[in-house]
Amino acid sequence: MESYKTVIIGSGPAGYTAAIYLSRANMQPLLLEGIQPGGQLTTTTLIENFPGFADGVDANQLMGQMRQQALNLGTQIRAGVVTKVDLSVRPFRLTIDETAEIEAESLIVATGAAAKYLGLPSETKFRGMGVSACATCDGFFYRKRDVAVVGGGDTACEEATYLATLCRQVYMIVRKPFLRASQAMQQRVFATPNIEVLFEYNTAEVLGDQTAGVTGIRIRKTDGSERTLDVAGLFLAIGHHPSTELFEGQLELDDEGYIRVEAGTSRTSVEGVFAAGDVKDPHYRQAIAAAGSGCVAALDCERYLRSRR
Ligand code: NDP
């Protein structure tokens, strides 16, 4: 069986950063790319808030550069999805694509999280063409235009207030007659003149065409009445799923399924397993934050491996 000092699961900014650091520390990591090589960023286009790129950078190009940097420094990168993990044995045992088995002395989990979408066919059609799940990433493209945010939690309120600083009008589409967000966030929303909260509405359809992208949304109230909003952007803020199914019952997870780490470190409940990026971070969810936490995980992992020699 193939055996590695360290295996990194995930190919977003957290995974690649961990790979870069561990390769430079001569730990010969294997990085498994997973179901979405390059991670969540590859679903967006221009990134203007990743430091070091004065004019912004194309998301796929950025991820391509991180991948190449890891390869240049000696990381082995393999396509494939980890389908089973056994953390009860030493070395840890991983199954890739249901077939190949490998062993790892240590593990960095950087499997990320995925934004939840409504599941409408029209929403899928316009993803990246007006439909987004990240206001911080894409809000800038809707300056002085009208947009809608779906959701009534803290994220939706935060995204709406952020968008209100850029856009002309922001509509919040909330399915309940109240917001679930904290009082402080609610107050900010209600105090912002260009946010209108539409309670008891669900999104029925995203309208648009392939040239202009999104041009509006059709929303339906709980009493069955409908209205159309002319918006250029639709932001989903209905929560994220951390990709931790593989680790259920093996690593300590919080109520939402995010991996619990020891405060200020990347150490999980199993010695030798470290977590980095969105898989352990329900709050910040930014590429640069994920990259930083990949660095932290690599340093923790390197210390762990050296302490065993
Ligand atoms: P939440 O789960 O708190 O809220 C999700 C929102 O989306 C709810 O209003 C929910 O409605 C709505 N929703 C879910 N599914 C659908 C659907 N299919 N159609 C329409 N609406 C839907 O997620 P958040 O991402 O807002 O927050 C996650 C965690 O992160 C929370 O603990 C939050 O407090 C925290 N957070 C904290 C921040 C801060 O402190 N600054 C900032 C951002 C997040 P319903 O209420 O009806 O279920």
Tab-separated table of C-alpha atoms and ligand atoms in Angstrom:
chain	number	residue	atom	x	y	z
A	1	MET	CA	0.000	0.000	0.000
A	2	GLU	CA	1.220	3.518	-0.778
A	3	SER	CA	2.236	5.366	2.351
A	4	TYR	CA	2.609	9.111	2.922
A	5	LYS	CA	3.837	11.291	5.747
A	6	THR	CA	0.979	13.631	5.074
A	7	VAL	CA	-2.088	13.741	2.866
A	8	ILE	CA	-4.086	16.894	2.143
A	9	ILE	CA	-7.706	16.469	1.130
A	10	GLY	CA	-9.022	19.414	-0.868
A	11	SER	CA	-7.738	21.741	-3.579
A	12	GLY	CA	-8.999	25.171	-2.586
A	13	PRO	CA	-6.749	27.953	-1.229
A	14	ALA	CA	-6.457	26.139	2.142
A	15	GLY	CA	-5.345	22.841	0.599
A	16	TYR	CA	-2.852	24.371	-1.831
A	17	THR	CA	-1.341	26.673	0.797
A	18	ALA	CA	-0.875	23.722	3.149
A	19	ALA	CA	0.736	21.809	0.255
A	20	ILE	CA	3.134	24.675	-0.524
A	21	TYR	CA	4.292	24.909	3.096
A	22	LEU	CA	4.590	21.156	3.649
A	23	SER	CA	6.508	20.652	0.404
A	24	ARG	CA	8.996	23.338	1.392
A	25	ALA	CA	9.358	21.582	4.757
A	26	ASN	CA	10.265	18.394	2.848
A	27	MET	CA	7.207	16.466	4.034
A	28	GLN	CA	6.397	15.220	0.490
A	29	PRO	CA	2.651	15.729	0.744
A	30	LEU	CA	0.065	14.094	-1.452
A	31	LEU	CA	-2.850	16.404	-2.296
A	32	LEU	CA	-6.136	14.849	-3.377
A	33	GLU	CA	-8.093	17.257	-5.527
A	34	GLY	CA	-11.606	16.068	-4.787
A	35	ILE	CA	-14.851	16.605	-6.583
A	36	GLN	CA	-14.262	20.257	-7.549
A	37	PRO	CA	-10.583	20.845	-8.372
A	38	GLY	CA	-9.718	24.401	-7.354
A	39	GLY	CA	-12.613	24.551	-4.900
A	40	GLN	CA	-15.470	27.029	-4.588
A	41	LEU	CA	-13.488	29.907	-6.107
A	42	THR	CA	-13.633	28.281	-9.515
A	43	THR	CA	-17.359	29.079	-9.596
A	44	THR	CA	-16.636	32.799	-9.573
A	45	THR	CA	-14.790	35.015	-12.049
A	46	LEU	CA	-12.701	38.040	-11.137
A	47	ILE	CA	-11.256	38.255	-7.621
A	48	GLU	CA	-10.420	41.781	-6.563
A	49	ASN	CA	-9.793	41.233	-2.861
A	50	PHE	CA	-6.969	38.697	-2.863
A	51	PRO	CA	-3.899	40.725	-1.872
A	52	GLY	CA	-1.076	40.921	-4.371
A	53	PHE	CA	-3.114	41.530	-7.519
A	54	ALA	CA	-3.510	45.271	-8.030
A	55	ASP	CA	-5.925	44.826	-10.934
A	56	GLY	CA	-7.676	41.746	-9.611
A	57	VAL	CA	-7.123	38.207	-10.798
A	58	ASP	CA	-9.202	35.626	-12.612
A	59	ALA	CA	-10.262	33.007	-10.041
A	60	ASN	CA	-9.309	30.031	-12.209
A	61	GLN	CA	-5.955	31.583	-12.990
A	62	LEU	CA	-5.316	32.165	-9.287
A	63	MET	CA	-6.123	28.563	-8.450
A	64	GLY	CA	-4.031	27.357	-11.411
A	65	GLN	CA	-1.074	29.351	-10.075
A	66	MET	CA	-1.487	27.936	-6.561
A	67	ARG	CA	-1.627	24.406	-8.018
A	68	GLN	CA	1.482	24.991	-10.129
A	69	GLN	CA	3.344	26.497	-7.175
A	70	ALA	CA	2.561	23.388	-5.101
A	71	LEU	CA	3.685	21.127	-7.960
A	72	ASN	CA	6.901	23.113	-8.510
A	73	LEU	CA	7.774	22.670	-4.860
A	74	GLY	CA	7.256	18.921	-5.042
A	75	THR	CA	3.648	18.227	-4.022
A	76	GLN	CA	2.143	15.145	-5.616
A	77	ILE	CA	-1.314	16.075	-6.838
A	78	ARG	CA	-3.808	13.400	-7.673
A	79	ALA	CA	-7.309	13.639	-9.115
A	80	GLY	CA	-9.771	11.629	-7.115
A	81	VAL	CA	-12.333	11.763	-4.388
A	82	VAL	CA	-11.728	10.303	-0.965
A	83	THR	CA	-14.667	7.972	-0.424
A	84	LYS	CA	-13.703	6.519	2.957
A	85	VAL	CA	-11.448	7.465	5.835
A	86	ASP	CA	-10.481	5.372	8.842
A	87	LEU	CA	-9.027	7.512	11.616
A	88	SER	CA	-9.201	4.730	14.190
A	89	VAL	CA	-6.023	3.083	12.891
A	90	ARG	CA	-2.415	4.324	12.678
A	91	PRO	CA	-1.358	5.208	10.064
A	92	PHE	CA	-4.719	6.566	8.948
A	93	ARG	CA	-6.272	4.747	6.024
A	94	LEU	CA	-7.969	6.450	3.066
A	95	THR	CA	-9.897	4.982	0.159
A	96	ILE	CA	-9.836	6.951	-3.098
A	97	ASP	CA	-12.644	6.602	-5.636
A	98	GLU	CA	-13.931	3.503	-3.800
A	99	THR	CA	-10.899	1.486	-4.920
A	100	ALA	CA	-7.317	2.598	-4.159
A	101	GLU	CA	-6.217	2.483	-0.530
A	102	ILE	CA	-3.437	4.641	0.868
A	103	GLU	CA	-1.933	5.233	4.310
A	104	ALA	CA	-1.126	8.570	5.895
A	105	GLU	CA	0.748	9.410	9.061
A	106	SER	CA	-1.032	12.765	9.238
A	107	LEU	CA	-3.943	14.384	7.488
A	108	ILE	CA	-5.011	17.906	6.591
A	109	VAL	CA	-8.716	18.225	5.931
A	110	ALA	CA	-9.432	21.139	3.600
A	111	THR	CA	-12.604	19.868	1.990
A	112	GLY	CA	-14.368	23.231	2.195
A	113	ALA	CA	-18.040	24.015	2.212
A	114	ALA	CA	-20.634	24.557	-0.441
A	115	ALA	CA	-23.209	27.327	-0.534
A	116	LYS	CA	-26.767	26.116	-0.510
A	117	TYR	CA	-28.843	27.005	-3.543
A	118	LEU	CA	-32.623	26.987	-3.931
A	119	GLY	CA	-32.595	24.256	-6.552
A	120	LEU	CA	-34.489	26.150	-9.279
A	121	PRO	CA	-33.498	25.250	-12.874
A	122	SER	CA	-33.462	28.976	-13.788
A	123	GLU	CA	-31.098	29.633	-10.866
A	124	THR	CA	-28.607	27.057	-12.172
A	125	LYS	CA	-28.858	28.527	-15.667
A	126	PHE	CA	-27.748	31.969	-14.464
A	127	ARG	CA	-25.150	30.915	-11.914
A	128	GLY	CA	-22.156	33.192	-12.485
A	129	MET	CA	-24.324	35.402	-14.772
A	130	GLY	CA	-26.166	37.279	-12.039
A	131	VAL	CA	-26.755	34.494	-9.538
A	132	SER	CA	-24.137	34.415	-6.797
A	133	ALA	CA	-23.702	33.106	-3.288
A	134	CYS	CA	-21.056	35.628	-2.248
A	135	ALA	CA	-21.740	39.366	-2.032
A	136	THR	CA	-18.173	40.136	-0.945
A	137	CYS	CA	-16.898	38.396	-4.090
A	138	ASP	CA	-19.386	39.656	-6.660
A	139	GLY	CA	-21.241	42.655	-5.199
A	140	PHE	CA	-18.872	45.115	-6.829
A	141	PHE	CA	-20.170	44.121	-10.285
A	142	TYR	CA	-23.641	45.442	-9.393
A	143	ARG	CA	-22.692	48.981	-8.432
A	144	LYS	CA	-25.641	51.399	-8.745
A	145	ARG	CA	-27.932	48.575	-9.831
A	146	ASP	CA	-30.810	46.778	-8.065
A	147	VAL	CA	-30.227	43.367	-6.509
A	148	ALA	CA	-32.041	40.847	-4.309
A	149	VAL	CA	-30.750	38.739	-1.425
A	150	VAL	CA	-32.511	35.512	-0.413
A	151	GLY	CA	-32.447	34.544	3.264
A	152	GLY	CA	-33.164	36.038	6.656
A	153	GLY	CA	-30.157	34.984	8.735
A	154	ASP	CA	-27.037	36.890	9.750
A	155	THR	CA	-25.334	36.175	6.446
A	156	ALA	CA	-28.272	37.539	4.437
A	157	CYS	CA	-28.397	40.690	6.589
A	158	GLU	CA	-24.648	41.159	6.336
A	159	GLU	CA	-24.705	40.679	2.575
A	160	ALA	CA	-27.686	43.022	2.180
A	161	THR	CA	-26.067	45.812	4.208
A	162	TYR	CA	-22.814	45.358	2.291
A	163	LEU	CA	-24.627	45.436	-1.050
A	164	ALA	CA	-26.592	48.512	0.061
A	165	THR	CA	-23.324	50.454	0.121
A	166	LEU	CA	-22.777	49.657	-3.567
A	167	CYS	CA	-26.176	49.130	-5.124
A	168	ARG	CA	-29.118	51.423	-5.701
A	169	GLN	CA	-31.769	49.190	-4.140
A	170	VAL	CA	-31.505	45.883	-2.265
A	171	TYR	CA	-34.506	43.618	-1.727
A	172	MET	CA	-34.367	40.891	0.906
A	173	ILE	CA	-36.558	37.889	0.112
A	174	VAL	CA	-37.469	36.245	3.411
A	175	ARG	CA	-39.717	33.198	3.526
A	176	LYS	CA	-40.876	33.705	7.131
A	177	PRO	CA	-42.715	36.727	8.592
A	178	PHE	CA	-39.572	37.571	10.590
A	179	LEU	CA	-35.791	37.616	10.296
A	180	ARG	CA	-33.771	34.896	11.989
A	181	ALA	CA	-30.708	37.150	12.288
A	182	SER	CA	-29.391	38.644	15.532
A	183	GLN	CA	-31.099	41.833	16.781
A	184	ALA	CA	-28.041	43.930	15.970
A	185	MET	CA	-28.026	42.762	12.343
A	186	GLN	CA	-31.773	43.261	12.023
A	187	GLN	CA	-31.467	46.818	13.306
A	188	ARG	CA	-28.787	47.561	10.740
A	189	VAL	CA	-31.001	46.237	7.973
A	190	PHE	CA	-34.072	48.204	9.065
A	191	ALA	CA	-31.979	51.365	9.462
A	192	THR	CA	-30.652	51.158	5.900
A	193	PRO	CA	-32.930	53.203	3.640
A	194	ASN	CA	-32.169	51.346	0.405
A	195	ILE	CA	-32.972	47.871	1.780
A	196	GLU	CA	-36.560	46.672	1.496
A	197	VAL	CA	-37.409	43.446	3.309
A	198	LEU	CA	-40.116	41.412	1.610
A	199	PHE	CA	-41.475	38.954	4.173
A	200	GLU	CA	-43.234	35.694	3.382
A	201	TYR	CA	-41.915	35.527	-0.153
A	202	ASN	CA	-40.181	32.680	-1.958
A	203	THR	CA	-38.301	32.924	-5.230
A	204	ALA	CA	-40.276	31.183	-7.964
A	205	GLU	CA	-38.084	31.909	-10.995
A	206	VAL	CA	-34.968	33.777	-12.053
A	207	LEU	CA	-35.592	35.777	-15.226
A	208	GLY	CA	-33.047	36.775	-17.823
A	209	ASP	CA	-31.348	35.877	-21.061
A	210	GLN	CA	-27.961	34.550	-22.080
A	211	THR	CA	-26.695	37.990	-23.181
A	212	ALA	CA	-27.797	40.223	-20.321
A	213	GLY	CA	-27.740	37.557	-17.597
A	214	VAL	CA	-30.265	38.074	-14.817
A	215	THR	CA	-32.864	40.763	-15.493
A	216	GLY	CA	-35.327	40.012	-12.706
A	217	ILE	CA	-36.942	37.513	-10.371
A	218	ARG	CA	-40.504	36.309	-9.959
A	219	ILE	CA	-41.386	35.962	-6.298
A	220	ARG	CA	-44.435	34.326	-4.735
A	221	LYS	CA	-46.003	35.299	-1.421
A	222	THR	CA	-47.350	32.637	0.937
A	223	ASP	CA	-50.904	33.747	0.006
A	224	GLY	CA	-50.158	32.766	-3.612
A	225	SER	CA	-49.830	36.298	-5.042
A	226	GLU	CA	-46.842	37.007	-7.255
A	227	ARG	CA	-44.721	39.981	-8.231
A	228	THR	CA	-41.703	40.594	-10.407
A	229	LEU	CA	-38.643	42.527	-9.264
A	230	ASP	CA	-36.326	44.018	-11.880
A	231	VAL	CA	-32.934	43.101	-10.458
A	232	ALA	CA	-29.586	42.479	-12.115
A	233	GLY	CA	-28.257	40.228	-9.374
A	234	LEU	CA	-29.620	37.528	-7.087
A	235	PHE	CA	-27.541	36.661	-4.018
A	236	LEU	CA	-28.266	33.440	-2.154
A	237	ALA	CA	-27.585	33.589	1.570
A	238	ILE	CA	-29.448	30.548	2.808
A	239	GLY	CA	-26.532	28.817	4.498
A	240	HIS	CA	-23.594	26.581	3.644
A	241	HIS	CA	-22.949	22.843	3.962
A	242	PRO	CA	-19.490	21.958	5.248
A	243	SER	CA	-18.133	18.944	3.381
A	244	THR	CA	-17.616	16.720	6.402
A	245	GLU	CA	-19.801	13.666	5.743
A	246	LEU	CA	-16.648	11.498	5.535
A	247	PHE	CA	-15.677	12.408	9.072
A	248	GLU	CA	-19.001	11.986	10.850
A	249	GLY	CA	-18.486	9.863	13.956
A	250	GLN	CA	-14.688	10.185	13.633
A	251	LEU	CA	-13.925	13.872	14.167
A	252	GLU	CA	-15.720	16.166	16.576
A	253	LEU	CA	-18.091	18.370	14.568
A	254	ASP	CA	-20.251	21.288	15.727
A	255	ASP	CA	-24.053	21.365	15.423
A	256	GLU	CA	-23.801	22.592	11.832
A	257	GLY	CA	-21.312	19.894	10.859
A	258	TYR	CA	-18.185	22.102	10.825
A	259	ILE	CA	-14.998	20.479	12.196
A	260	ARG	CA	-14.158	21.637	15.701
A	261	VAL	CA	-10.547	22.735	16.199
A	262	GLU	CA	-8.664	23.647	19.337
A	263	ALA	CA	-8.863	27.448	19.673
A	264	GLY	CA	-6.070	29.248	17.871
A	265	THR	CA	-4.816	26.070	16.153
A	266	SER	CA	-5.854	23.673	13.389
A	267	ARG	CA	-5.817	20.627	15.682
A	268	THR	CA	-8.950	18.493	15.527
A	269	SER	CA	-10.206	15.973	18.082
A	270	VAL	CA	-7.911	13.302	16.571
A	271	GLU	CA	-4.177	13.742	17.030
A	272	GLY	CA	-2.440	14.033	13.666
A	273	VAL	CA	-5.542	15.344	11.868
A	274	PHE	CA	-5.662	19.070	11.119
A	275	ALA	CA	-8.416	21.158	9.556
A	276	ALA	CA	-8.088	24.234	7.367
A	277	GLY	CA	-10.358	26.591	5.469
A	278	ASP	CA	-14.140	26.708	5.223
A	279	VAL	CA	-14.574	23.177	6.571
A	280	LYS	CA	-13.868	24.561	10.024
A	281	ASP	CA	-14.923	28.179	9.472
A	282	PRO	CA	-18.622	29.079	9.308
A	283	HIS	CA	-17.951	32.816	9.594
A	284	TYR	CA	-15.236	34.300	7.398
A	285	ARG	CA	-15.330	32.106	4.292
A	286	GLN	CA	-12.814	34.178	2.327
A	287	ALA	CA	-10.075	32.820	0.057
A	288	ILE	CA	-7.373	34.733	1.881
A	289	ALA	CA	-8.627	33.514	5.283
A	290	ALA	CA	-8.664	29.930	3.971
A	291	ALA	CA	-5.133	30.313	2.596
A	292	GLY	CA	-3.966	31.640	5.976
A	293	SER	CA	-5.518	28.716	7.780
A	294	GLY	CA	-3.865	26.306	5.316
A	295	CYS	CA	-0.538	27.777	6.402
A	296	VAL	CA	-1.454	27.318	10.081
A	297	ALA	CA	-2.461	23.681	9.470
A	298	ALA	CA	0.794	22.971	7.621
A	299	LEU	CA	2.874	24.416	10.462
A	300	ASP	CA	0.901	22.440	13.070
A	301	CYS	CA	1.243	19.299	10.963
A	302	GLU	CA	4.965	19.777	10.416
A	303	ARG	CA	5.503	20.190	14.167
A	304	TYR	CA	3.461	17.069	14.812
A	305	LEU	CA	5.472	14.994	12.308
A	306	ARG	CA	8.828	16.262	13.617
A	307	SER	CA	7.807	15.500	17.216
A	308	ARG	CA	7.353	11.855	16.213
A	309	ARG	CA	10.795	11.449	14.655
B	1	NDP	P1	-28.831	30.614	8.840
B	1	NDP	O1	-29.083	29.157	8.808
B	1	NDP	O2	-28.757	31.312	10.142
B	1	NDP	O3	-29.977	31.360	8.008
B	1	NDP	C1	-30.393	30.876	6.778
B	1	NDP	C2	-31.531	31.732	6.279
B	1	NDP	O4	-31.890	31.260	4.998
B	1	NDP	C3	-32.783	31.654	7.155
B	1	NDP	O5	-33.452	32.878	7.136
B	1	NDP	C4	-33.601	30.586	6.432
B	1	NDP	O6	-34.983	30.732	6.603
B	1	NDP	C5	-33.276	30.898	4.990
B	1	NDP	N1	-33.443	29.749	4.127
B	1	NDP	C6	-32.913	28.509	4.265
B	1	NDP	N2	-33.286	27.720	3.243
B	1	NDP	C7	-34.089	28.493	2.452
B	1	NDP	C8	-34.796	28.256	1.253
B	1	NDP	N3	-34.747	27.070	0.636
B	1	NDP	N4	-35.522	29.256	0.718
B	1	NDP	C9	-35.568	30.475	1.306
B	1	NDP	N5	-34.923	30.776	2.453
B	1	NDP	C10	-34.188	29.776	3.012
B	1	NDP	O7	-27.511	30.804	7.949
B	1	NDP	P2	-26.473	32.013	7.908
B	1	NDP	O8	-25.542	31.693	6.812
B	1	NDP	O9	-27.170	33.296	7.885
B	1	NDP	O10	-25.689	31.908	9.293
B	1	NDP	C11	-24.967	30.722	9.650
B	1	NDP	C12	-24.335	30.931	11.030
B	1	NDP	O11	-23.295	31.888	10.946
B	1	NDP	C13	-25.349	31.481	12.041
B	1	NDP	O12	-25.070	30.921	13.291
B	1	NDP	C14	-25.074	32.951	12.030
B	1	NDP	O13	-25.451	33.573	13.258
B	1	NDP	C15	-23.563	32.979	11.833
B	1	NDP	N6	-23.147	34.231	11.205
B	1	NDP	C16	-22.712	35.208	12.026
B	1	NDP	C17	-22.320	36.404	11.494
B	1	NDP	C18	-21.850	37.452	12.398
B	1	NDP	O14	-21.895	37.251	13.595
B	1	NDP	N7	-21.383	38.556	11.898
B	1	NDP	C19	-22.347	36.682	10.053
B	1	NDP	C20	-22.843	35.573	9.289
B	1	NDP	C21	-23.233	34.413	9.864
B	1	NDP	P3	-35.743	30.204	7.931
B	1	NDP	O15	-35.427	31.184	9.002
B	1	NDP	O16	-37.141	30.209	7.470
B	1	NDP	O17	-35.210	28.821	8.181
